[in-house]
Coordinates of C-alpha atoms in Angstrom, one line a residue:
Chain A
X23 CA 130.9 87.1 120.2
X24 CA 131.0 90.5 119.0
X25 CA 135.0 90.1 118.0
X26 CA 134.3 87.1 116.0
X27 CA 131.7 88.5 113.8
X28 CA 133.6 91.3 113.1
X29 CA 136.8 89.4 111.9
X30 CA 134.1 87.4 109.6
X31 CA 132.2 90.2 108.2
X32 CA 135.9 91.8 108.0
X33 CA 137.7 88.8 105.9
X34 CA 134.6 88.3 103.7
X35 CA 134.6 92.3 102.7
X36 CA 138.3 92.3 101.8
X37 CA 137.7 88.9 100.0
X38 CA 134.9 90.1 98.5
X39 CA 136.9 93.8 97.7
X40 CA 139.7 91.5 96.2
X41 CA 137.5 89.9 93.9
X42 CA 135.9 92.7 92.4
X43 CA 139.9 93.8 91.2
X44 CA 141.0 90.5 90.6
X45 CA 138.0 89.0 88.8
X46 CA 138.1 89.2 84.5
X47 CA 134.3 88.7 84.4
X48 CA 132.2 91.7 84.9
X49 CA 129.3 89.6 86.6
X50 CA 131.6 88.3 89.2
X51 CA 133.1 91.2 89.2
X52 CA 129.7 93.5 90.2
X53 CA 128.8 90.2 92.8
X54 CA 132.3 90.4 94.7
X55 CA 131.0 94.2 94.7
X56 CA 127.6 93.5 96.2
X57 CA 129.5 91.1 98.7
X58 CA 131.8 93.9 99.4
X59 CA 128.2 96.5 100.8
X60 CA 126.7 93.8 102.3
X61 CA 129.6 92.9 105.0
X62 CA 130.2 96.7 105.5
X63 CA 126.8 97.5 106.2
X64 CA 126.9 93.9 108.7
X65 CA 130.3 95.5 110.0
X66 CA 128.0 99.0 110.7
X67 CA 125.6 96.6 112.6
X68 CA 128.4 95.9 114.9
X69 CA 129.5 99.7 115.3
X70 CA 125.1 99.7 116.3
X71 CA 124.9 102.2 113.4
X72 CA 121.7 100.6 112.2
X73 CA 120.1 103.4 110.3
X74 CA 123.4 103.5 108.2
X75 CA 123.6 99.5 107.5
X76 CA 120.1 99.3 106.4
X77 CA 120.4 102.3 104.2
X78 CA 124.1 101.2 103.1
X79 CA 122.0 98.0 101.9
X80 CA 118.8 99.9 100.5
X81 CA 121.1 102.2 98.3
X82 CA 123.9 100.5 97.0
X83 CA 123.3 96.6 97.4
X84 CA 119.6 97.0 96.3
X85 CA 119.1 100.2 93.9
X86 CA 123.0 101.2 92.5
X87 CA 124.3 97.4 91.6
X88 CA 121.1 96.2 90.2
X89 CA 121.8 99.0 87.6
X90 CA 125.4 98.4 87.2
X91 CA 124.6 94.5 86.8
X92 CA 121.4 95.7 84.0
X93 CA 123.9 97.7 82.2
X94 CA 126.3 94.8 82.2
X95 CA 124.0 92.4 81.0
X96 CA 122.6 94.7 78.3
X97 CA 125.6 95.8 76.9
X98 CA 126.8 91.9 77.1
X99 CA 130.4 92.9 78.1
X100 CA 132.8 90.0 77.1
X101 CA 135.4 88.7 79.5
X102 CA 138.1 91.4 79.7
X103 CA 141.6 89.4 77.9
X104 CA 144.8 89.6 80.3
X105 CA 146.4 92.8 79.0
X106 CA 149.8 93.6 79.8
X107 CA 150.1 96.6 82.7
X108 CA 151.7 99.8 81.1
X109 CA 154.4 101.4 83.4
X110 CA 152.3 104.3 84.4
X111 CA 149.2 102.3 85.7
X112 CA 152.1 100.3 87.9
X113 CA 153.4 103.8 89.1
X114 CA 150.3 105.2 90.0
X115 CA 149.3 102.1 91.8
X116 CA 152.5 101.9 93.6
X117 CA 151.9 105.7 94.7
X118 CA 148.3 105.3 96.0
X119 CA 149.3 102.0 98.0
X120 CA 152.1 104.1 99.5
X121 CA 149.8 107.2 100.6
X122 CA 147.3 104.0 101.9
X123 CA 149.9 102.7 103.8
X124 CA 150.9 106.5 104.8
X125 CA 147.2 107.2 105.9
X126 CA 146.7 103.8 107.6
X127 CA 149.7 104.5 110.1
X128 CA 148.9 108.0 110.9
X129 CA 145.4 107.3 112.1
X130 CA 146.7 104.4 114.0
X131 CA 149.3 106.5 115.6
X132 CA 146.9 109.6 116.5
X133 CA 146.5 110.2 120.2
X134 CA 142.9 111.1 119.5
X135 CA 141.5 107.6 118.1
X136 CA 143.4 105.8 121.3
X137 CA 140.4 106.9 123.5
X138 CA 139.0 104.1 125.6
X139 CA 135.5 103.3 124.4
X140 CA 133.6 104.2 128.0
X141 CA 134.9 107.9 126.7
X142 CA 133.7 107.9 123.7
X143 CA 131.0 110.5 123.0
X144 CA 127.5 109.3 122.3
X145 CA 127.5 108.8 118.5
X146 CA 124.5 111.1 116.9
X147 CA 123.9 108.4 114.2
X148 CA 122.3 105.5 116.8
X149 CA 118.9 107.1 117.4
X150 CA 117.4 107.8 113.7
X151 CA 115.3 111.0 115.1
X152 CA 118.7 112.5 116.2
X153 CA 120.1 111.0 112.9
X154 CA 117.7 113.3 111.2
X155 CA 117.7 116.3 113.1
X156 CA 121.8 116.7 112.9
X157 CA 121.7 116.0 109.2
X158 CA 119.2 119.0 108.7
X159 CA 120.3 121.4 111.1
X160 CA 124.9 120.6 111.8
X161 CA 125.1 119.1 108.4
X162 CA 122.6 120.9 106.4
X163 CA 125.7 122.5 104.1
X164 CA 126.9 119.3 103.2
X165 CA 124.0 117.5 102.6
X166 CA 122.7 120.0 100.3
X167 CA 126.2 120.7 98.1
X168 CA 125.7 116.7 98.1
X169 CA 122.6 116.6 96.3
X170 CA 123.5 119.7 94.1
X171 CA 126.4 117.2 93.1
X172 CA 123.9 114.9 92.0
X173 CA 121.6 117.0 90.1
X174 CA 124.2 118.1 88.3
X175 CA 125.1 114.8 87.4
X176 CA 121.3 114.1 86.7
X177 CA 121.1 117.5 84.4
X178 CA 124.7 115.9 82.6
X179 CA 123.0 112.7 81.7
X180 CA 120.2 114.3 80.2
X181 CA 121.8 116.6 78.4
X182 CA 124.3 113.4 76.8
X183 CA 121.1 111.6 76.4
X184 CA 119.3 114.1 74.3
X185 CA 119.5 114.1 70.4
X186 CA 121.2 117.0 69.4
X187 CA 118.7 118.2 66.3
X188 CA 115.4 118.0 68.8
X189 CA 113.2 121.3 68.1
Chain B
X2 CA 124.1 87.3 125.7
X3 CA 123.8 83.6 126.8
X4 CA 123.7 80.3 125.0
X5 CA 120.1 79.8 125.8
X6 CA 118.8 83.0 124.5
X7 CA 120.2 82.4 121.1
X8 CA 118.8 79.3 121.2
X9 CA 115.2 79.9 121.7
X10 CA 115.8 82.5 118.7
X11 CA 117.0 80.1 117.0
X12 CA 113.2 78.3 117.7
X13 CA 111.4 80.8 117.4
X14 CA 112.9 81.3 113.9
X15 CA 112.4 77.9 112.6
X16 CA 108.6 78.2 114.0
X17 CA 108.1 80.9 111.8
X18 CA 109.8 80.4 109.0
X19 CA 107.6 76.7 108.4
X20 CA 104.8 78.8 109.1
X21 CA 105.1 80.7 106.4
X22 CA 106.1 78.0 104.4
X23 CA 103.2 76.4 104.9
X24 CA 101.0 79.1 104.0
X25 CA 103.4 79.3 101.2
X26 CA 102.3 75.8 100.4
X27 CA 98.6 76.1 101.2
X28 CA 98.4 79.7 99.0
X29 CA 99.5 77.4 96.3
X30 CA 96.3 75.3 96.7
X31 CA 94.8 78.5 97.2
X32 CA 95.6 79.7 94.0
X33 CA 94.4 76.7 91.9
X34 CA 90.9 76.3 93.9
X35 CA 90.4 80.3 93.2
X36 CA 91.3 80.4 89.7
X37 CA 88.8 77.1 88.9
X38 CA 86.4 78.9 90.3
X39 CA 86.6 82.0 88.9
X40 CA 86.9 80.4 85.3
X41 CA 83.8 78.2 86.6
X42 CA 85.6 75.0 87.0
X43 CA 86.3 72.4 90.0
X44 CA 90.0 72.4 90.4
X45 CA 92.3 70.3 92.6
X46 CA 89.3 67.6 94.1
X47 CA 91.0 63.7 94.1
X48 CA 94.0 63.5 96.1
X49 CA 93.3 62.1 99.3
X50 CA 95.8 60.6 102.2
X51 CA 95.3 56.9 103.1
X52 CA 93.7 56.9 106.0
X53 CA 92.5 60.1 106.3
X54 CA 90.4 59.9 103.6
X55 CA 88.8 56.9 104.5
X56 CA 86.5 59.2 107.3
X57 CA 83.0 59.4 106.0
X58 CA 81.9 62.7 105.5
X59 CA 85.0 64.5 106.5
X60 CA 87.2 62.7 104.1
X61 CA 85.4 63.6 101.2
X62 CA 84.7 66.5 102.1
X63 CA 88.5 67.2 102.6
X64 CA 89.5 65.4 99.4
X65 CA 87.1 67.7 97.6
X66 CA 88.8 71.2 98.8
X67 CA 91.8 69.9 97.5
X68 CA 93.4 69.9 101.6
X69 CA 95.7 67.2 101.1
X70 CA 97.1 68.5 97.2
X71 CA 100.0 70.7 98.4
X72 CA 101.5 67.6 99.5
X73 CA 102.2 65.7 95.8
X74 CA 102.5 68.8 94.7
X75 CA 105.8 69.5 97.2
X76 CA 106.7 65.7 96.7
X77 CA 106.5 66.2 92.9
X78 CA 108.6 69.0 93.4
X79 CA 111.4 67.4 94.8
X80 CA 111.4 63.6 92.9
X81 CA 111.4 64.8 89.8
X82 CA 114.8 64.8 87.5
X83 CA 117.2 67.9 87.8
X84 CA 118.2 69.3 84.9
X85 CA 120.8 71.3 84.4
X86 CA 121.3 71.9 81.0
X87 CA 124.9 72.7 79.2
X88 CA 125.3 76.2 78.3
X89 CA 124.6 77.5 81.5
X90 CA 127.1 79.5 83.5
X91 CA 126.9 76.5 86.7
X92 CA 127.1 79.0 89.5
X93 CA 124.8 81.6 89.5
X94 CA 122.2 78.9 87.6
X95 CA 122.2 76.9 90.9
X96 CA 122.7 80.5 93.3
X97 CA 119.9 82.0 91.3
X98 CA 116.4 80.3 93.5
X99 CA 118.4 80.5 96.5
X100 CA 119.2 84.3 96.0
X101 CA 115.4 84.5 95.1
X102 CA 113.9 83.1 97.9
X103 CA 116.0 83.9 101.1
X104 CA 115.5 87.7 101.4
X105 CA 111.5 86.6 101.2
X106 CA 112.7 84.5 104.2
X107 CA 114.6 87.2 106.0
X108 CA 112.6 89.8 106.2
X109 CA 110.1 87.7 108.0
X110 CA 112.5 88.8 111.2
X111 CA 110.9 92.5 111.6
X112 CA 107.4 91.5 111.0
X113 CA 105.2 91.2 113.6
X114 CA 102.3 89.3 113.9
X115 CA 100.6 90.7 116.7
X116 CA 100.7 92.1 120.1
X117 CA 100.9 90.5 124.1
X118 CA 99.8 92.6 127.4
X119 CA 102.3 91.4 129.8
X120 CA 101.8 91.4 133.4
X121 CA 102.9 95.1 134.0
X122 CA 100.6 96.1 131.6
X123 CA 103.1 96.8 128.4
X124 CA 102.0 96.0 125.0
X125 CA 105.0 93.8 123.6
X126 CA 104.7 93.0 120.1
X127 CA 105.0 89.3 118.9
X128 CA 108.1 89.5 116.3
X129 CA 111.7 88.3 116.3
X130 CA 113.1 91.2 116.2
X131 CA 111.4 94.7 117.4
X132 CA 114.2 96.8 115.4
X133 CA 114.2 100.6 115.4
X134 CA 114.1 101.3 111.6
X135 CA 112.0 97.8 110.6
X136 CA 109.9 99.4 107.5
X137 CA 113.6 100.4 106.2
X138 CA 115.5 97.2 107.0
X139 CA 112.3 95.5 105.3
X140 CA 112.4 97.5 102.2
X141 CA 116.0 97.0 102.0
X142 CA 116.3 93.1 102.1
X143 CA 113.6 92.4 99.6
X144 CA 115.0 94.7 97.3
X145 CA 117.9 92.4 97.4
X146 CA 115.6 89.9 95.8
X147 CA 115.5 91.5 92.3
X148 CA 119.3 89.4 91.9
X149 CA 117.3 85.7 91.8
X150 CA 115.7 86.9 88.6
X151 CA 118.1 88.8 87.3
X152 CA 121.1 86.1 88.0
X153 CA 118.8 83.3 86.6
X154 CA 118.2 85.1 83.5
X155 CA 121.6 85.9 82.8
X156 CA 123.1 82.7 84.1
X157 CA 120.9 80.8 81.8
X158 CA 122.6 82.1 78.5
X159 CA 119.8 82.1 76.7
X160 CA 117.3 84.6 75.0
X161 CA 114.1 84.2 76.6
X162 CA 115.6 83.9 80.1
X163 CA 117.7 87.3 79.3
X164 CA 114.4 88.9 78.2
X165 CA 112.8 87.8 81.2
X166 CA 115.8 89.0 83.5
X167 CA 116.6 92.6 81.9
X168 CA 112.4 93.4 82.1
X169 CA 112.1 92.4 86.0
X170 CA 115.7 94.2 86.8
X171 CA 113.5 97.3 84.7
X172 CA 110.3 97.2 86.2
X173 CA 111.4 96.8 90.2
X174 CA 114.0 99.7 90.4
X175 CA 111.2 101.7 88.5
X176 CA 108.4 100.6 91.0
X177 CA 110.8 100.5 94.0
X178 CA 110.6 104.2 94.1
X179 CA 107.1 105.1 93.9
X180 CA 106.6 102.5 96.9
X181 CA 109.2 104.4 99.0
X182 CA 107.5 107.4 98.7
X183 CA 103.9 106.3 98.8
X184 CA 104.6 105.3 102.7
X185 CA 106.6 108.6 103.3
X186 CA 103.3 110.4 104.5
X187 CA 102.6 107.3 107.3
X188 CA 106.1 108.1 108.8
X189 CA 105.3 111.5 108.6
X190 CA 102.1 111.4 110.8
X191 CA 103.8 108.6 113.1
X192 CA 106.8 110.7 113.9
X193 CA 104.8 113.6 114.6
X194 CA 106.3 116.5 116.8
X195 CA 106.7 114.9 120.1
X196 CA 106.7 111.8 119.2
X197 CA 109.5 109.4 119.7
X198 CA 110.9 109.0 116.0
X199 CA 110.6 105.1 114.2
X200 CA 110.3 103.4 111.6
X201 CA 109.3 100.7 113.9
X202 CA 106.4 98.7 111.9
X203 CA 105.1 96.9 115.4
X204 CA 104.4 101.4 116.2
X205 CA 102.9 101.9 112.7
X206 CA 100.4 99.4 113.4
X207 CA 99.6 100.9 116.9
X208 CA 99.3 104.2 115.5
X209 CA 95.8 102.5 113.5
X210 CA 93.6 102.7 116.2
X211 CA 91.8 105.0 115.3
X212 CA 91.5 105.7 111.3
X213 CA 93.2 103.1 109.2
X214 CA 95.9 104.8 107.1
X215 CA 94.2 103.0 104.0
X216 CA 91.2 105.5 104.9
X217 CA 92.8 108.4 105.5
X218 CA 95.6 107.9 102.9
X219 CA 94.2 106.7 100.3
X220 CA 96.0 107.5 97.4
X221 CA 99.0 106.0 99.3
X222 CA 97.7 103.1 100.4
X223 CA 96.7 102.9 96.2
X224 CA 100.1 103.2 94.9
X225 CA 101.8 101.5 97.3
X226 CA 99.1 98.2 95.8
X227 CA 100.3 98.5 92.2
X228 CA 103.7 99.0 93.6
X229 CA 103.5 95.6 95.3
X230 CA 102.3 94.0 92.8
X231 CA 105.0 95.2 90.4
X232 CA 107.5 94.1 92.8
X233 CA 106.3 90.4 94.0
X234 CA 106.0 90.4 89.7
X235 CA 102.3 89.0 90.0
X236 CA 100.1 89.5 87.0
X237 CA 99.4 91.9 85.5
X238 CA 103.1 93.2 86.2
X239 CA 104.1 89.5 85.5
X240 CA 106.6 91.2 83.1
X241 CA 109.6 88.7 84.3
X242 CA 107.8 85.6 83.4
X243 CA 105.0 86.6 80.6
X244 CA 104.3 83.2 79.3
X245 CA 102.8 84.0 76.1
X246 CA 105.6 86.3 75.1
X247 CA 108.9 84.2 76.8
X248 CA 107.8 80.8 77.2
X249 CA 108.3 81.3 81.0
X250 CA 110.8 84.3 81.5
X251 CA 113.7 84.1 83.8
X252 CA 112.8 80.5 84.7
X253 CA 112.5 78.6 81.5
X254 CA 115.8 76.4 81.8
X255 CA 115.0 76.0 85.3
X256 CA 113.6 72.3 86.7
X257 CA 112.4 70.4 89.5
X258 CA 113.5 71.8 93.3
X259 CA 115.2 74.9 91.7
X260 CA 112.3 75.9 89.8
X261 CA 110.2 74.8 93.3
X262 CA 112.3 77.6 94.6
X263 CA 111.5 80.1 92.3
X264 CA 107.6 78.8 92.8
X265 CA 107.8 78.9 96.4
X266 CA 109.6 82.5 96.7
X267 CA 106.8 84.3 94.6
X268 CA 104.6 83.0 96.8
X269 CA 107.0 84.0 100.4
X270 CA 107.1 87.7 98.5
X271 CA 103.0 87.6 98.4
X272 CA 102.8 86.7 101.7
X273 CA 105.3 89.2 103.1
X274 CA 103.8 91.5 100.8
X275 CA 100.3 91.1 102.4
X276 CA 101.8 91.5 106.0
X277 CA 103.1 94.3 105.5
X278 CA 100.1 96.1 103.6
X279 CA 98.1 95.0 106.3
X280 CA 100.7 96.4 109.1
X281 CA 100.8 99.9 107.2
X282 CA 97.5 100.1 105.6
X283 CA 94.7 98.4 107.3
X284 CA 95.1 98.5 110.8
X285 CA 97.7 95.7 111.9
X286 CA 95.5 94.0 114.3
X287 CA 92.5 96.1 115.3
X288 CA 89.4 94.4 114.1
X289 CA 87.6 97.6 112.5
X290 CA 88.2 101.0 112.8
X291 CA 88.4 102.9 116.0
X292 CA 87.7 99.8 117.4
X293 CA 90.4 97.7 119.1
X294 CA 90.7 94.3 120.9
X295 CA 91.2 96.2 124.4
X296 CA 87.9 98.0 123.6
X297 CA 86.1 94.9 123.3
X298 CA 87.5 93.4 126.6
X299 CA 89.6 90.8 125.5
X300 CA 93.0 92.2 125.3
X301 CA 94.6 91.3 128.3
X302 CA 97.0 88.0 128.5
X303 CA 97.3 85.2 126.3
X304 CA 94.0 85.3 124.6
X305 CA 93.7 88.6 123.2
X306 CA 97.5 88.3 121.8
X307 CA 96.1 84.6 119.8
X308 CA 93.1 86.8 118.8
X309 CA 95.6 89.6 117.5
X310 CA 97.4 86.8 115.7
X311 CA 94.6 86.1 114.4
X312 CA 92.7 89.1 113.7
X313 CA 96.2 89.8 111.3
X314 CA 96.5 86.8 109.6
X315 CA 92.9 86.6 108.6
X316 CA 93.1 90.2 107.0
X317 CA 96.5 89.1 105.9
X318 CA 95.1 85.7 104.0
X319 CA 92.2 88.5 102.9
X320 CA 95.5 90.4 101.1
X321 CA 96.4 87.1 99.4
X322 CA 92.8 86.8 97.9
X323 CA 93.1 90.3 96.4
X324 CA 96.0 89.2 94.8
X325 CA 94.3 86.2 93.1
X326 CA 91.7 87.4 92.4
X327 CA 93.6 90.1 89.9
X328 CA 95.3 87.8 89.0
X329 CA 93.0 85.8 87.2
X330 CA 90.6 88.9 86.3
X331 CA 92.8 91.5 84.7
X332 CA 95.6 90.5 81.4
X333 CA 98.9 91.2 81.5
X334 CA 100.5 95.0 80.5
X335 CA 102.3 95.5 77.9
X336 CA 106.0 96.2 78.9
X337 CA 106.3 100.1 77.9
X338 CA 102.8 100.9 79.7
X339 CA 104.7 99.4 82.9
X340 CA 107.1 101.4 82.0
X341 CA 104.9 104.5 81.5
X342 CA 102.8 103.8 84.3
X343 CA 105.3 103.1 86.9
X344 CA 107.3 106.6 85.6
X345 CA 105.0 109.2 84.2
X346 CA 101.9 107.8 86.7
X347 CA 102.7 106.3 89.8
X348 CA 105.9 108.4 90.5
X349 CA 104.7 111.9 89.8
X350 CA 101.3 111.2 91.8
X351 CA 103.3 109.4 94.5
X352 CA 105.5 112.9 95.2
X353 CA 102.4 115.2 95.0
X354 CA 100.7 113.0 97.3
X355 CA 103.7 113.6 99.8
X356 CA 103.5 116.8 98.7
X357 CA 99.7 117.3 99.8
X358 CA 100.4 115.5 103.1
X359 CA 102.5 117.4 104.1
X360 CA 100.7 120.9 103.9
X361 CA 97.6 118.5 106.1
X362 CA 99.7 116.9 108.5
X363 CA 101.3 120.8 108.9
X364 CA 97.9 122.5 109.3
X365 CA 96.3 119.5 111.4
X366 CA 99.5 119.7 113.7
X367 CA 100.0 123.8 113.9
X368 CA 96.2 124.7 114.3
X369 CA 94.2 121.6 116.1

């Protein structure tokens, strides 16, 4: 039961991932994208990470691409024309497949992953109290250079936005 | 998991999901009877079924409340021609009420509705699914809904529609946040120190058994009001459709069953809207406060769980008045004081009032 909703949820993100690259319309473009969060945060359902699929949903599918598809509408961004590919956008593609492919076979090839799932240790993301208390207490570093990543975003934006001659 | 199992899910879904749709329906008639009479007119008072109508006294009587209108009103609904004019983008015109109205539709699944005393002596709450982090899954799935509108306004190529769709996209990402963290200080005093740790709305509405979270968190239960309103897009933060500005908003090319959809969805939001206020703010399903149904002596078995059903859905069809009833008393904002209010108002008050809570729930836990 489990096996067949994971392929599902599986084929439709990579469909879905495929048709945001693929796609020449913005609008279908940001939709594939919206496809692509939903079936990741189903796939996270599977993996019983629950607090992470709802939030995976709340954040991106709900607050980030409603604001990518505003600015797309209000800007009124034409369908992009079929441009030829210059030689260094098919080398650098060519190189980031290749260190993919590279990453793809060493995790599958690490002794570590290959543990049977009875030994697996008790993920600290199922219970949303324990979700909490690691993410302020083990992960409190990262967490907070996180959000000082995103003020400083925030801070940039407003400093673009303002007029330059304001008193 | 068996085959029967998923099954009776499968019943229990469909139950619910016509129920709703027939409040859906019946809020409709709702609407009408409650606007006549606040503008001192009759309303909805001649259609009457065959033979029902033909009873004496109770077939006039019926016929007069308008009982049997949601019917042509459904039928009219679906008969009438479908247009779908030219310069549309095909699509996303016909994805757009279908978009609109299934997250209303899914996020029935982690309400619930009331409580059952089994045999051991557990409260069990009646919902589909009793999930961990409900309030989160619930505020996540409806704000998926935001795309109907905007997808209809944009699919519809033309101005007023696009209007209609860029001011909706506005105003729900701006009101969206002040909601989140109006509830913030319920969790907070839910998950106290000790306590288990959810998000669990079937828990929220247990932890009203004493003081209703409307009365001791007021200024939350406040905001998170206009913030419903804002986001169900009822007047007066009926900024997506605005009739006297863009004909009819994000639904002006729409006709017929799509526009039925669009119709029906507002209504699903206001009724999902009104559960959940009801779940977080006014006590779930204890009749007043400090009092509950086990206090009276009718909690145990079957009966107390129908009077729990419906304790909550009469405070819950209560909700839906309130919305009405603004509706047809206050006029419309103008767009920048949504703007304004849902930014330089509701947001700043919303974090102060998290703000305050927490210093009280910290004293109240550390010295009582």
């Amino acid at each position: 039961m489990t096996d067949i909703f994971f392929y599902i949820f599986s084929i439709t993100a990579l469909a879905c991932a495929f048709g945001v690259v693929f796609s020449r319309n913005t609008v279908n473009g940001a939709m594939c994208l919206i496809g692509t969060f939903l079936s990741m945060a189903a796939l996270f359902v599977l993996l019983e990470a629950y607090f992470l699929a709802v939030v995976q949903v709340l954040v991106y599918a709900g607050a980030v691409m409603v604001l990518f598809l505003f600015i797309i509408m209000l800007l009124d961004v034409k369908e992009a024309a079929a441009r030829k590919t210059s030689i260094y956008t098919w080398a650098a593609s060519l190189i980031g497949f290749g260190i993919m492919i590279v990453g793809v076979v060493a995790i599958n090839s690490a002794e570590s992953i290959k543990t049977k799932a009875a030994n697996l240790p008790v993920a600290e993301g199922v219970n949303l109290k324990a979700f909490g208390y690691e993410l302020f207490t083990t992960y409190l570093l990262p967490m907070q250079v996180t959000g000082f990543l995103l003020l400083i975003a925030m801070v940039g934006v407003i400093a673009l936005s303002k007029k330059a001659n304001t008193p | 998991m068996d085959i029967n199992f998923i099954f009776l899910k499968f019943v229990y879904a469909a139950i619910v999901v016509s129920v709703i749709m027939g409040l859906c329906s019946y809020a409709v008639l709702a609407e009408r009877k409650i606007s006549s009479w606040i503008q001192g007119r009759v309303g909805p008072n001649r259609t009457s079924l065959p033979l029902v109508g033909l009873i004496p006294v109770l077939g006039p009587f019926l016929t007069r409340l308008g009982v049997f209108q949601p019917v042509p009103d459904g039928l009219k609904f679906l008969f009438k021609e479908d247009v779908v004019p030219g310069h549309v983008n095909k699509f996303y015109f016909i994805m757009a009420p279908v978009i609109s109205l299934v997250p209303a539709l899914t996020t029935v699944v982690v309400v619930p509705f009331g409580r059952i005393v089994t045999e051991a002596g557990e409260v069990v709450p009646l919902v589909l699914a009793n999930v961990n982090v409900g309030l989160l899954f619930l505020f996540a799935i409806s704000s998926l809904s935001v795309y109907g509108i905007v997808l209809a306004g944009w699919s519809s190529n033309s101005k007023y529609p696009f209007l209609g769709g860029i001011r909706a996209s506005a105003q729900m990402i701006s009101y969206e946040l002040a909601m989140g963290v109006s509830v913030l200080p319920i969790l907070m005093w839910v998950n106290h120190p000790g306590s288990k740790g959810t998000l669990n709305l079937f828990d929220i509405a247990q932890a009203q058994n004493g003081f209703w979270f409307a009365m001791w968190m007021p200024l939350s239960a406040i905001i998170f009001l206009i913030c419903l309103f804002a986001e169900t897009n009822r007047l007066p933060f009926d900024m997506a459709e605005s009739e006297t500005e863009l004909v009819s908003g994000f639904h002006t090319e729409y006709s017929s069953f799509k526009f039925g959809l669009f119709f029906v969805g507002e209504y699903a939001h206001m009724v999902i809207g009104s559960c959940v206020f009801t779940l977080l703010f006014l006590g779930g399903w204890n009749p007043l406060p400090f009092v509950t149904i086990d206090m009276l002596g009718w909690g145990a078995g079957y009966i107390g769980a129908a009077l729990s059903v419906a304790i909550f859905l009469g405070k819950m069809c209560g909700m839906m008045f309130f919305f009405m009833w603004i509706r047809w008393t206050l006029p419309r904002f103008r767009y920048d004081q949504v703007m304004k209010l849902g930014w330089k108002v509701l947001l700043p008050l919303s974090i102060a009032n998290l703000i305050a809570y927490v210093f009280i729930i910290y004293y109240l836990e550390t010295s009582l």
